[in-house]
Short mmCIF file of C-alpha atoms and ligand atoms in Angstrom, two decimals:
data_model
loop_
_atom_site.label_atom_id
_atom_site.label_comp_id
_atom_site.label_asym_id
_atom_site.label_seq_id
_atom_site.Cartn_x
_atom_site.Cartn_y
_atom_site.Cartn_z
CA UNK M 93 -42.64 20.44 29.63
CA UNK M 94 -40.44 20.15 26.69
CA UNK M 95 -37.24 22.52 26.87
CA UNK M 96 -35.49 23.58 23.73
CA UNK M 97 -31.62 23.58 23.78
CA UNK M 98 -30.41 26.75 22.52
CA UNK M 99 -27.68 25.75 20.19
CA UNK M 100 -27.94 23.05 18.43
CA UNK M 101 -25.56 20.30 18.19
CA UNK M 102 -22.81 19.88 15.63
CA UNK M 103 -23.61 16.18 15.93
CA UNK M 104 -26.41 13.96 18.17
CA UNK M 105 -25.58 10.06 18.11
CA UNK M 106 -28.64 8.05 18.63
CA UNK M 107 -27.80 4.67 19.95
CA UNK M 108 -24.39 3.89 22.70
CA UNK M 109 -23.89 0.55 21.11
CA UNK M 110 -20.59 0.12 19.36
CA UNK M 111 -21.56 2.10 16.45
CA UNK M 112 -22.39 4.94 18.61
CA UNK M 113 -19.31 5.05 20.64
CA UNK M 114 -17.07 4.36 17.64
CA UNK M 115 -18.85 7.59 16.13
CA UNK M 116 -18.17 10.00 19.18
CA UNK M 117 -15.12 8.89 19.71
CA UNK M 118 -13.90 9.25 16.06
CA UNK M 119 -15.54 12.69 15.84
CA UNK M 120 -13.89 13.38 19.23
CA UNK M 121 -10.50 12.36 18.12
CA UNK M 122 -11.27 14.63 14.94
CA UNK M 123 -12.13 17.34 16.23
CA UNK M 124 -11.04 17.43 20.24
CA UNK M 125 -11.64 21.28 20.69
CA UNK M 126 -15.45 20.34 19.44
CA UNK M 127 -16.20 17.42 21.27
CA UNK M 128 -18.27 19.44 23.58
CA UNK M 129 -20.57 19.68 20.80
CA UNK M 130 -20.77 15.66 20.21
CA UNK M 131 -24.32 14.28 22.37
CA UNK M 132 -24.43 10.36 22.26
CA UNK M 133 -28.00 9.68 23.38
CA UNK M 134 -29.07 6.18 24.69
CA UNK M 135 -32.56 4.69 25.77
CA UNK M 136 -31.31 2.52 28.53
CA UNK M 137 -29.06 3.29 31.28
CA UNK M 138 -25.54 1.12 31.36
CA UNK M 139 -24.52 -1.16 31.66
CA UNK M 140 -27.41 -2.67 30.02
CA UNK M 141 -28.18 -6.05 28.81
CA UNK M 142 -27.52 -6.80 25.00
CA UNK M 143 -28.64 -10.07 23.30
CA UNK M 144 -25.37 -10.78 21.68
CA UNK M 145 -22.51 -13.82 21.92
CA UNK M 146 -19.67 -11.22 22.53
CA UNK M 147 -17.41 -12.22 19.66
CA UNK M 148 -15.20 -9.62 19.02
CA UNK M 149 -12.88 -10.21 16.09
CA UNK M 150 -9.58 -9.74 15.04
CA UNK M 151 -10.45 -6.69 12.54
CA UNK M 152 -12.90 -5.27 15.59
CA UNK M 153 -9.78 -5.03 17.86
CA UNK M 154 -7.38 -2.95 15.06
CA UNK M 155 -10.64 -0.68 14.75
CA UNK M 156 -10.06 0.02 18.60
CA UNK M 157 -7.04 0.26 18.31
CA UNK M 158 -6.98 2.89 15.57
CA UNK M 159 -9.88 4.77 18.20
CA UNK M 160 -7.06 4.67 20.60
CA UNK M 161 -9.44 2.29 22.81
CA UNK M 162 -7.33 0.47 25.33
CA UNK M 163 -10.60 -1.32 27.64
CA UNK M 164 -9.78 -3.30 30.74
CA UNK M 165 -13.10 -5.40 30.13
CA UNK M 166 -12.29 -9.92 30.87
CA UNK M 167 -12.23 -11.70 27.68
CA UNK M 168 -12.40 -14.92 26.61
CA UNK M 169 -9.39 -16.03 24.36
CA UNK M 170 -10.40 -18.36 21.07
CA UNK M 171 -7.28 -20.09 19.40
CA UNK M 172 -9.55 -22.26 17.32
CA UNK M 173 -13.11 -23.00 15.47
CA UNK M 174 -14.50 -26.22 15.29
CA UNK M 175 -17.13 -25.84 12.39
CA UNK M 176 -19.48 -28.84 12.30
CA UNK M 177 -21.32 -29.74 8.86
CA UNK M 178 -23.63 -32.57 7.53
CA UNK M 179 -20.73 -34.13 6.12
CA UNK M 180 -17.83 -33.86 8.85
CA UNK M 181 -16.22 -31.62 10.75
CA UNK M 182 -13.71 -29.11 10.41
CA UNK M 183 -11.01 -27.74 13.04
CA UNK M 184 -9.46 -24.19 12.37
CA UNK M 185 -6.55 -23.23 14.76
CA UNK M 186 -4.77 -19.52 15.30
CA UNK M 187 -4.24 -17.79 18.23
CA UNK M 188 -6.03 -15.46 19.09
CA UNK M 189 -8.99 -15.64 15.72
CA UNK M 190 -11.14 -14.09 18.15
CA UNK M 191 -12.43 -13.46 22.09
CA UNK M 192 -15.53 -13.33 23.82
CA UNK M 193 -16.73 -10.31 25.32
CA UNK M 194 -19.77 -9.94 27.82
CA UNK M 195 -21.54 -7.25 26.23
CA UNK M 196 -22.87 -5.29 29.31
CA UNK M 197 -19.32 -4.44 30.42
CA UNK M 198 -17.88 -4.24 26.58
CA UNK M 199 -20.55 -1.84 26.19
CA UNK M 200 -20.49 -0.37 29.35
CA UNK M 201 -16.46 0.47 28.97
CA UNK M 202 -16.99 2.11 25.75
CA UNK M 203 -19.47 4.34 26.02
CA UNK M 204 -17.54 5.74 29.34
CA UNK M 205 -14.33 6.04 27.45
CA UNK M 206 -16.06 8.08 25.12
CA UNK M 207 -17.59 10.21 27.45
CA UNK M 208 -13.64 10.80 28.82
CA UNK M 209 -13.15 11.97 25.42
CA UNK M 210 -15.22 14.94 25.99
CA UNK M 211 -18.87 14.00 24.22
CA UNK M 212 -21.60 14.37 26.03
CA UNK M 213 -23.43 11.75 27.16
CA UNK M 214 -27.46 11.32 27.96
CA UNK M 215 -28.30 7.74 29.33
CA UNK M 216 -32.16 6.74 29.83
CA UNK M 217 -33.07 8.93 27.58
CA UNK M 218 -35.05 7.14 24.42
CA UNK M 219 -35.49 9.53 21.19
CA UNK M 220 -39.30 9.02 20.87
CA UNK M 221 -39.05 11.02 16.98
CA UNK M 222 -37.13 12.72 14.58
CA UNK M 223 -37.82 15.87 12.33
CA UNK M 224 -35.23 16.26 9.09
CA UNK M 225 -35.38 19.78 7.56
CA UNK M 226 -33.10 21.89 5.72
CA UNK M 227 -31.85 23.48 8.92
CA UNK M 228 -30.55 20.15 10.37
CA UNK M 229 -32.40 17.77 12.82
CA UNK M 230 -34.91 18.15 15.47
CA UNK M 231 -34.36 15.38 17.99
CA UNK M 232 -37.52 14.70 20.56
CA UNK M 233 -36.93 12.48 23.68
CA UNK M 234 -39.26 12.53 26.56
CA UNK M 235 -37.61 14.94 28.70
CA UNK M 236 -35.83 17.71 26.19
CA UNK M 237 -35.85 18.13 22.50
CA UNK M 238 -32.43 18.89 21.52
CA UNK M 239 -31.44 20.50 18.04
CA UNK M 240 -28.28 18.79 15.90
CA UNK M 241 -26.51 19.92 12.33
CA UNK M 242 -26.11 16.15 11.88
CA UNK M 243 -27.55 13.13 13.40
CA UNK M 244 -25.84 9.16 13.34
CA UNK M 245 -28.58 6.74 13.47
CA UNK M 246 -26.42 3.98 15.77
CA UNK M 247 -30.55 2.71 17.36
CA UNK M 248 -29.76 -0.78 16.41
CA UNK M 249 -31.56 -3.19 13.99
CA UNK M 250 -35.03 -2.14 15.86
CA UNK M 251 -34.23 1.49 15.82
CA UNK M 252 -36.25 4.85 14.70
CA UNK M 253 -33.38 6.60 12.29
CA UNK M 254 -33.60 3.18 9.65
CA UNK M 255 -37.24 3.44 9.49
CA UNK M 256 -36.78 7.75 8.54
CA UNK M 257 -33.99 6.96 6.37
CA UNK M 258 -35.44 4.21 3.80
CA UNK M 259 -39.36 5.65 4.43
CA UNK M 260 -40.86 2.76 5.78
CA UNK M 261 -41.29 -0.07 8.13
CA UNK M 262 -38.65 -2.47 7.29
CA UNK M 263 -38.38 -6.06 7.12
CA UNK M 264 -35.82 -7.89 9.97
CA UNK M 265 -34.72 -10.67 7.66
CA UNK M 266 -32.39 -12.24 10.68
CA UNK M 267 -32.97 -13.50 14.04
CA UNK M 268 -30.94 -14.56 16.92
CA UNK M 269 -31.43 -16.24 20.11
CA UNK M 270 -28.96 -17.35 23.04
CA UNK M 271 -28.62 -18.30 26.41
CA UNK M 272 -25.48 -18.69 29.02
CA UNK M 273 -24.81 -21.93 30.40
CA UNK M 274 -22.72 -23.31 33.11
CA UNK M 275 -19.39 -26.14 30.39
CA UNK M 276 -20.37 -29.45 30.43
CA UNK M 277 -17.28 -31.60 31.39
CA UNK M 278 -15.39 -31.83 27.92
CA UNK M 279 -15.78 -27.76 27.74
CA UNK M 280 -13.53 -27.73 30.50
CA UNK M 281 -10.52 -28.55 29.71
CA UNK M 282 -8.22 -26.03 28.98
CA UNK M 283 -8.18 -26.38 24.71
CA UNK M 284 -11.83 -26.66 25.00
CA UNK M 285 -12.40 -23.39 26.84
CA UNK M 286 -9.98 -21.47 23.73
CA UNK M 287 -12.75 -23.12 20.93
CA UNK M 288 -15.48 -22.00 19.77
CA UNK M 289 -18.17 -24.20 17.94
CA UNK M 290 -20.11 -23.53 14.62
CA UNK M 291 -22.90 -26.03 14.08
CA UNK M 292 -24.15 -25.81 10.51
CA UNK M 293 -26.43 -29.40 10.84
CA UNK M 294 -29.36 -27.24 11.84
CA UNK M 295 -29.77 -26.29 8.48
CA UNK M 296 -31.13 -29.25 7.41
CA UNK M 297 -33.62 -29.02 9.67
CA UNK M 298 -34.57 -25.83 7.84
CA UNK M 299 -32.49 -23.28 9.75
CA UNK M 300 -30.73 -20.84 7.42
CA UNK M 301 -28.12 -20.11 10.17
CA UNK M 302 -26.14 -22.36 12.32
CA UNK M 303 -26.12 -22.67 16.16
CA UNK M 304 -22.72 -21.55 18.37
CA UNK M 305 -20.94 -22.68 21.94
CA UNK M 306 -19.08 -19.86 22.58
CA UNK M 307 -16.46 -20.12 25.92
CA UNK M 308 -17.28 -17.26 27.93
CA UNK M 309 -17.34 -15.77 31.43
CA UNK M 310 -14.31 -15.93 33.75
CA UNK M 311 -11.84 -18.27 35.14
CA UNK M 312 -13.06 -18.83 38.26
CA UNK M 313 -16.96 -19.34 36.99
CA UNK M 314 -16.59 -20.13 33.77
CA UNK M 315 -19.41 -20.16 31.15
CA UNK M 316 -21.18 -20.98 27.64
CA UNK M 317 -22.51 -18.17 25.04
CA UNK M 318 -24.83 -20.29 23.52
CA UNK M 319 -27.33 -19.73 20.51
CA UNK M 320 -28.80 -20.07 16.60
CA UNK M 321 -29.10 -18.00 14.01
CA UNK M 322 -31.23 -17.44 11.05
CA UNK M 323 -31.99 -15.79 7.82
CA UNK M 324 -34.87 -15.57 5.59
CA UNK M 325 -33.42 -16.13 2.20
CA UNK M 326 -36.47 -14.86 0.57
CA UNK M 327 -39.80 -16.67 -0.45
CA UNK M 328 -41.76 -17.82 2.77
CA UNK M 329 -40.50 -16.69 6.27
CA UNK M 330 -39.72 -20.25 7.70
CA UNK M 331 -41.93 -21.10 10.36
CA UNK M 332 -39.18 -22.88 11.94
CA UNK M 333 -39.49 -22.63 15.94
CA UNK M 334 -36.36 -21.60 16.79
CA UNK M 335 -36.81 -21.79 20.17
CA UNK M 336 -37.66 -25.20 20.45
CA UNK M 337 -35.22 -25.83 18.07
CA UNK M 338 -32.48 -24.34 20.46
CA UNK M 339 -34.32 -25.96 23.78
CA UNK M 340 -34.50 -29.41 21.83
CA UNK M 341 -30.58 -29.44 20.56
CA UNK M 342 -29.64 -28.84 24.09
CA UNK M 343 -31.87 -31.08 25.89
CA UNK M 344 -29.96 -34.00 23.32
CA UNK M 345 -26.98 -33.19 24.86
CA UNK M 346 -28.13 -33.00 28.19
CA UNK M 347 -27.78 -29.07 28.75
CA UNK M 348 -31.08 -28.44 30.32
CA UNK M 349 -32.63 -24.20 29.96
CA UNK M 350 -35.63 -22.69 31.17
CA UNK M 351 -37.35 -21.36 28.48
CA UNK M 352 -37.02 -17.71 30.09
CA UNK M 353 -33.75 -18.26 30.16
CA UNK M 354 -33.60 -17.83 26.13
CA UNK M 355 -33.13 -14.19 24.33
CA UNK M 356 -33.73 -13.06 21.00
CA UNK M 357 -33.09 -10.32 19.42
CA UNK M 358 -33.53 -9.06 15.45
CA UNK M 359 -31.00 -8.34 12.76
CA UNK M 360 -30.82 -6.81 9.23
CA UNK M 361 -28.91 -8.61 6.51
CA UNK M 362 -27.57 -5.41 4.65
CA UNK M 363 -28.93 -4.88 1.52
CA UNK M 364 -26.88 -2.50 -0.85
CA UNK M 365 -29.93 -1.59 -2.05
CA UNK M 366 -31.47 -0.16 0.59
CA UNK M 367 -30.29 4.11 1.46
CA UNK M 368 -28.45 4.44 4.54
CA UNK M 369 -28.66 8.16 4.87
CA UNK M 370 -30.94 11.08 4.07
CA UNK M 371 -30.20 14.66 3.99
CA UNK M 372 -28.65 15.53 7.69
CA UNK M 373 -28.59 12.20 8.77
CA UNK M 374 -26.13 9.32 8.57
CA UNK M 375 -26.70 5.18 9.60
CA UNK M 376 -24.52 2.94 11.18
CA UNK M 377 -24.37 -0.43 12.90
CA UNK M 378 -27.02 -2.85 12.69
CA UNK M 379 -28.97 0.29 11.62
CA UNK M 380 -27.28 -0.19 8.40
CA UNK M 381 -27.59 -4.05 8.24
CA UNK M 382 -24.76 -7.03 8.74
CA UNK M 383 -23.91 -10.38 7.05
CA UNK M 384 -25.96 -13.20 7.19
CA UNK M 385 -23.23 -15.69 7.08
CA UNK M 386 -21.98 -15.83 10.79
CA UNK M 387 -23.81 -13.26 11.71
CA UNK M 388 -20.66 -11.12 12.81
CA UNK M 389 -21.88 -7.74 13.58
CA UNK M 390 -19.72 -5.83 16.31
CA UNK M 391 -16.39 -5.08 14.33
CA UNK M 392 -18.77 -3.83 11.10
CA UNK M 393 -20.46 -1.55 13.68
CA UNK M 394 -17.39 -0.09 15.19
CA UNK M 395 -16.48 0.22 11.17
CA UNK M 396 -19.89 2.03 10.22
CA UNK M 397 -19.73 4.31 13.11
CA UNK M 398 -16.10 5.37 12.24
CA UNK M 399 -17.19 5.93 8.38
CA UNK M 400 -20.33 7.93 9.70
CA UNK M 401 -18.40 10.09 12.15
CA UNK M 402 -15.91 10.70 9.28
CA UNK M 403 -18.48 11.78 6.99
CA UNK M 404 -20.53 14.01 9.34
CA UNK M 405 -17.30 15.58 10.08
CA UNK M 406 -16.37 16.60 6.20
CA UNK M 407 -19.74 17.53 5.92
CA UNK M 408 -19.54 19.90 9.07
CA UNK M 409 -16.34 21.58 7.25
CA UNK M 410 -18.14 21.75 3.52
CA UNK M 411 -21.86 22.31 4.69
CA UNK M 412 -22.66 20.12 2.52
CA UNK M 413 -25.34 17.71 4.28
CA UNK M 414 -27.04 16.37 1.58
CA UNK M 415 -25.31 13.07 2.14
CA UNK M 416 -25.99 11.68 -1.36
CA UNK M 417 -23.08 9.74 -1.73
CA UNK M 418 -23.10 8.16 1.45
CA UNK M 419 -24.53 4.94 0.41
CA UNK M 420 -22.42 4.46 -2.20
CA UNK M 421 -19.17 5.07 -0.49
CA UNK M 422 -20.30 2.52 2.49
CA UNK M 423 -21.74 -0.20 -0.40
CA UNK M 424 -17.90 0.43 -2.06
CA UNK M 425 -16.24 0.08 0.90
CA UNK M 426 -13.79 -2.76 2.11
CA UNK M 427 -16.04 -3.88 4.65
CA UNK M 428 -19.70 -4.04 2.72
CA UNK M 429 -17.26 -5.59 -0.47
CA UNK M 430 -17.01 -8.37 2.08
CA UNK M 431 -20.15 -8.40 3.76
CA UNK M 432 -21.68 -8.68 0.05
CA UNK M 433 -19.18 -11.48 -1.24
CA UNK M 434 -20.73 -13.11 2.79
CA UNK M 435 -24.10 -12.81 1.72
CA UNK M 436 -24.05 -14.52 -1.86
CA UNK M 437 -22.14 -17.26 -0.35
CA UNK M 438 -24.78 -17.61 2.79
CA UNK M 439 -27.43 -17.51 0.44
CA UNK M 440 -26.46 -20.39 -1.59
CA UNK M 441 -24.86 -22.06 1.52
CA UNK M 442 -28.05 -22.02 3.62
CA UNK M 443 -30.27 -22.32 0.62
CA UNK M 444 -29.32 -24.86 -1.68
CA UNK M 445 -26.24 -27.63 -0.61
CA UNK M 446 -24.34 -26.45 1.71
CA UNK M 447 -20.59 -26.99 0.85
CA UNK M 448 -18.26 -26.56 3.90
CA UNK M 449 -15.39 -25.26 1.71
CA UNK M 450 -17.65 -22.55 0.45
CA UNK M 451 -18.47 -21.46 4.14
CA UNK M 452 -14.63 -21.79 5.73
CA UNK M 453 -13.14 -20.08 2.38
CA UNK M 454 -15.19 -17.39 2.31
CA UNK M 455 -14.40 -16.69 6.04
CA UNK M 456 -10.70 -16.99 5.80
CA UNK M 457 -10.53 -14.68 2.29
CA UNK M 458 -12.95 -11.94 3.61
CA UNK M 459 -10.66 -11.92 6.85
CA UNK M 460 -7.32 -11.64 4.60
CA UNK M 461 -9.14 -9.01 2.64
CA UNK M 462 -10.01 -7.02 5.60
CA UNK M 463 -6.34 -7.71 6.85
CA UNK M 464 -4.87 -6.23 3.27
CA UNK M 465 -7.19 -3.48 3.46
CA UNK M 466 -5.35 -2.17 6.61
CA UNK M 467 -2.20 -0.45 4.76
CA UNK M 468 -4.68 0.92 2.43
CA UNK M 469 -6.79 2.42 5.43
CA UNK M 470 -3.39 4.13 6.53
CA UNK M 471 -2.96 5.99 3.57
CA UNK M 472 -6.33 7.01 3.19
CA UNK M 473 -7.76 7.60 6.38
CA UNK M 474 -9.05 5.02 8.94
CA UNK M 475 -12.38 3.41 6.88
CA UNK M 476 -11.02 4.88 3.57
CA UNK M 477 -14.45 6.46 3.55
CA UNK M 478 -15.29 10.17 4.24
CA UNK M 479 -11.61 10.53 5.17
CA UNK M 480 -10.39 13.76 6.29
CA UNK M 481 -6.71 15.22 5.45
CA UNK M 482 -4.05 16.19 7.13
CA UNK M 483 -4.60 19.75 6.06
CA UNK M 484 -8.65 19.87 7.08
CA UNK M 485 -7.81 18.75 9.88
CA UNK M 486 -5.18 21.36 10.61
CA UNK M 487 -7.29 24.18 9.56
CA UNK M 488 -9.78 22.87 12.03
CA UNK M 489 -7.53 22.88 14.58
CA UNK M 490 -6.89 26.34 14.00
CA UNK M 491 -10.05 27.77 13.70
C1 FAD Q 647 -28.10 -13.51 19.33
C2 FAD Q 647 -27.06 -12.62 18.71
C3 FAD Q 647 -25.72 -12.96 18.80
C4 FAD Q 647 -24.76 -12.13 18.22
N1 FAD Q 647 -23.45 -12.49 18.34
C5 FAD Q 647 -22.49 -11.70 17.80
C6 FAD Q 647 -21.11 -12.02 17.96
O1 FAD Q 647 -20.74 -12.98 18.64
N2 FAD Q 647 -20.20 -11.21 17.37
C7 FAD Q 647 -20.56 -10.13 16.63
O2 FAD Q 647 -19.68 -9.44 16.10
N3 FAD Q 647 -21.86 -9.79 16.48
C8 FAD Q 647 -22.83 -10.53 17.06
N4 FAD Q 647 -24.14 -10.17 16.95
C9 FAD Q 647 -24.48 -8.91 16.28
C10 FAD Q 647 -24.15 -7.71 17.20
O3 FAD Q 647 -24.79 -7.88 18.45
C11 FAD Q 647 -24.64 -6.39 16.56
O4 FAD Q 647 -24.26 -6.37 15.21
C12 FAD Q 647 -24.06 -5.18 17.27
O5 FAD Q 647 -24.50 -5.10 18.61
C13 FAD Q 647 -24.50 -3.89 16.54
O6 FAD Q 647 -24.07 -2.77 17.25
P1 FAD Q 647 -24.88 -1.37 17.12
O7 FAD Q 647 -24.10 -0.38 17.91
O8 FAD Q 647 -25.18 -1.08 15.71
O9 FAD Q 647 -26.29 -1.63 17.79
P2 FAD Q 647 -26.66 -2.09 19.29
O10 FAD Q 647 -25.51 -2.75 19.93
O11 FAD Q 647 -27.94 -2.82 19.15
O12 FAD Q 647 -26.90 -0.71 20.04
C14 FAD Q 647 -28.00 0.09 19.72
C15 FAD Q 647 -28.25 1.02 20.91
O13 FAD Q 647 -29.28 1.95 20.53
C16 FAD Q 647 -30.13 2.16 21.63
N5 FAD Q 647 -31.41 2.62 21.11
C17 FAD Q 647 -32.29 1.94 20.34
N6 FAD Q 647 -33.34 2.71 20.04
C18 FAD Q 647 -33.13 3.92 20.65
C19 FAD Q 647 -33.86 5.13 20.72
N7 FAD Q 647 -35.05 5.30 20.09
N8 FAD Q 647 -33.35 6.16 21.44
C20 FAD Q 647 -32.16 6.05 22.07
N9 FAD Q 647 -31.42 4.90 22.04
C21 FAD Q 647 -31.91 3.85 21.33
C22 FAD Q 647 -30.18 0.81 22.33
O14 FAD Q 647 -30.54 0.97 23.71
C23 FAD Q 647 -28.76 0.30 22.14
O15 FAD Q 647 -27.93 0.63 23.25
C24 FAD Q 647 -25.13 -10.96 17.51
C25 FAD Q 647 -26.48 -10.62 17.43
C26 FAD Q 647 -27.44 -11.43 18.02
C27 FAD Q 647 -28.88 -11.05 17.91
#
């Protein structure tokens, strides 16, 4: 029997991913006397597994931060990148570019710490469809349908809320696959375990990605995050096998996997093109898309879910939920500037030569972009997007 919640919600999150959480815990920390009124809906029950090599970086972390998201989750500290090309390879050293997160407990952590900010949280409970009308949302799961002024599509690259919000089936242009492993003897000492490894040589073999060794795990049973990535660039999908591509690079350097032991999971490269919102309802996360140059998707999630919880919440005050300029404040912001300067570089880096200076530049500017972007953030609101004032706030507060 399907039940009908009275009231509807101010705002339902689909998806507990970091998107999701980011969301309910901005809205939360927007508007504390309403985060009663905040559901974050997930399919699976935590922790859950997540297809993902963990890497959190250094932008992800002053998101948290600016959430007020202290998480006592291990992490695996990465001082330096070793990126290896056709041509030679390249060593990048800085404390602390990035660490390695598992994602069960990552994920796990977050979505409780936003549930001690007051949302409301429903685990196991998949949103089988979604009704848009003028009135706001109609959200069907199997056990309740539940009623929302605004809904966040956080569902992930494979989700339901992309599909309603572009009209269509869309195309997964990436892929990803990974295993763990136990570090061969070189991975073990100590520098070794703080580098992380970016192998662009698979793409003359046809890959338009690269494969990673990322140090993970703990101390006392340490471990290996690794896994390729790839793009379609256009024209033919490559039949490449990435599997065996994956199960063969390891075999040559004697790291023997089980081919259950592999996971894969899909990705969107974002598109400014493509609408990420429709009347009442707001994307974010891999729902929106990420760059298809390293693949780097958890900090622009945690970024996405911020600027969708900010706009949901100026729409709550205006009643304005036509959204229509949604897509053009995320396409204009910081973050998509550099996830679109990413993608013309990985499209001419995996596509044509591929020039390491290119690749490492492109990383090091976008990341000193992002880093200059912070003062501006902090006069105009956390994302810069959808920000809310002082004063709204205040009058919130009050009524
Ligand atoms: C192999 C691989 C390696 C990667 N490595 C990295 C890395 O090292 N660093 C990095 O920054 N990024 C990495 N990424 C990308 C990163 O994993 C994603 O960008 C990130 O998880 C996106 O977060 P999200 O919250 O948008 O979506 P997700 O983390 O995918 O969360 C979506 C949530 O929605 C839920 N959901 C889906 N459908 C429904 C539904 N109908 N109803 C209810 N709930 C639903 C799911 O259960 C899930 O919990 C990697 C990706 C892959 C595939």
């Amino acid at each position: 029997m399907h039940l009908e919640t009275p009231a509807p919600f101010d705002l339902i999150i689909i998806g507990a991913g970091p998107a999701g959480c980011a969301a309910a815990i901005r809205a939360a920390q927007l508007r504390p006397e309403r985060a009663s009124r905040v559901l974050l809906l997930d399919g699976a029950r935590f922790p859950r597994v997540k297809v993902c090599g963990g890497g959190i970086v250094r932008r992800g972390d002053y998101l948290l931060r600016r959430l007020g998201v202290d998480l006592h989750v291990h992490s695996t500290p990465i001082d330096a990148g070793t990126f290896v090309f056709p041509s030679g390879t390249v060593t990048l050293r800085r404390p602390g570019m990035f660490r390695v997160v598992r994602r069960e407990e990552f994920d796990d952590a977050l979505l409780h710490f936003a549930q001690a900010r007051g949302v409301q949280v429903r685990q196991g409970t998949p949103v089988l469809d979604l009704q848009l009308s003028p009135e706001g949302v109609l959200v069907s799961t199997p056990q309740e349908r539940f009623r929302a002024t605004v809904v966040i599509g956080a569902d992930g690259a494979n989700g339901l809320t992309r599909k309603v919000a572009i009209s269509g089936r869309p195309r997964l242009s990436m892929v990803g696959l990974e295993t763990f492993t136990r570090p061969t003897l070189p991975e073990l000492i100590p520098r070794q375990r703080r580098t992380a490894v970016f192998d662009f040589t698979c793409v003359g073999a046809g890959i338009q990605g690269y494969a990673w060794d990322f140090p993970a795990g703990e101390e006392q049973s340490p471990l290996v995050n690794r896994g390729v990535f790839h793009t379609h660039f256009g024209g033919r999908p490559s039949r490449m096998n990435l599997k065996s591509y994956l199960l063969g690079s390891l075999h040559e350097r004697n790291i023997e996997v089980a081919p259950e032991q592999i996971k894969g999971h899909p990705a969107h490269m974002y598109d400014p093109s493509v609408p990420c919102s429709a009347p009442h309802l707001l994307l974010a996360g891999d729902a929106i898309g990420i760059e298809p140059l390293l693949g780097e998707g958890i900090s622009s999630a945690l970024e996405t879910g911020i600027m969708a919880a900010e706009t949901a919440v100026r729409a709550l005050r205006s009643g304005d939920y036509s959204f229509s300029r949604y897509s053009d404040d995320v396409r204009a912001s910081h973050r998509m500037r550099s996830v679109r300067l990413k993608r013309a570089v990985a499209e001419r880096f995996y596509t044509g030569q591929p020039r390491w200076w290119a690749l490492v530049g492109t990383v090091g500017v976008t990341a000193a972009y992002l880093r200059a972007s912070q003062s501006w953030d902090g006069l105009r609101g956390m994302t810069g997007v959808g920000s809310v004032s002082a004063q709204q706030q205040h009058r919130d507060n009050a009524g």
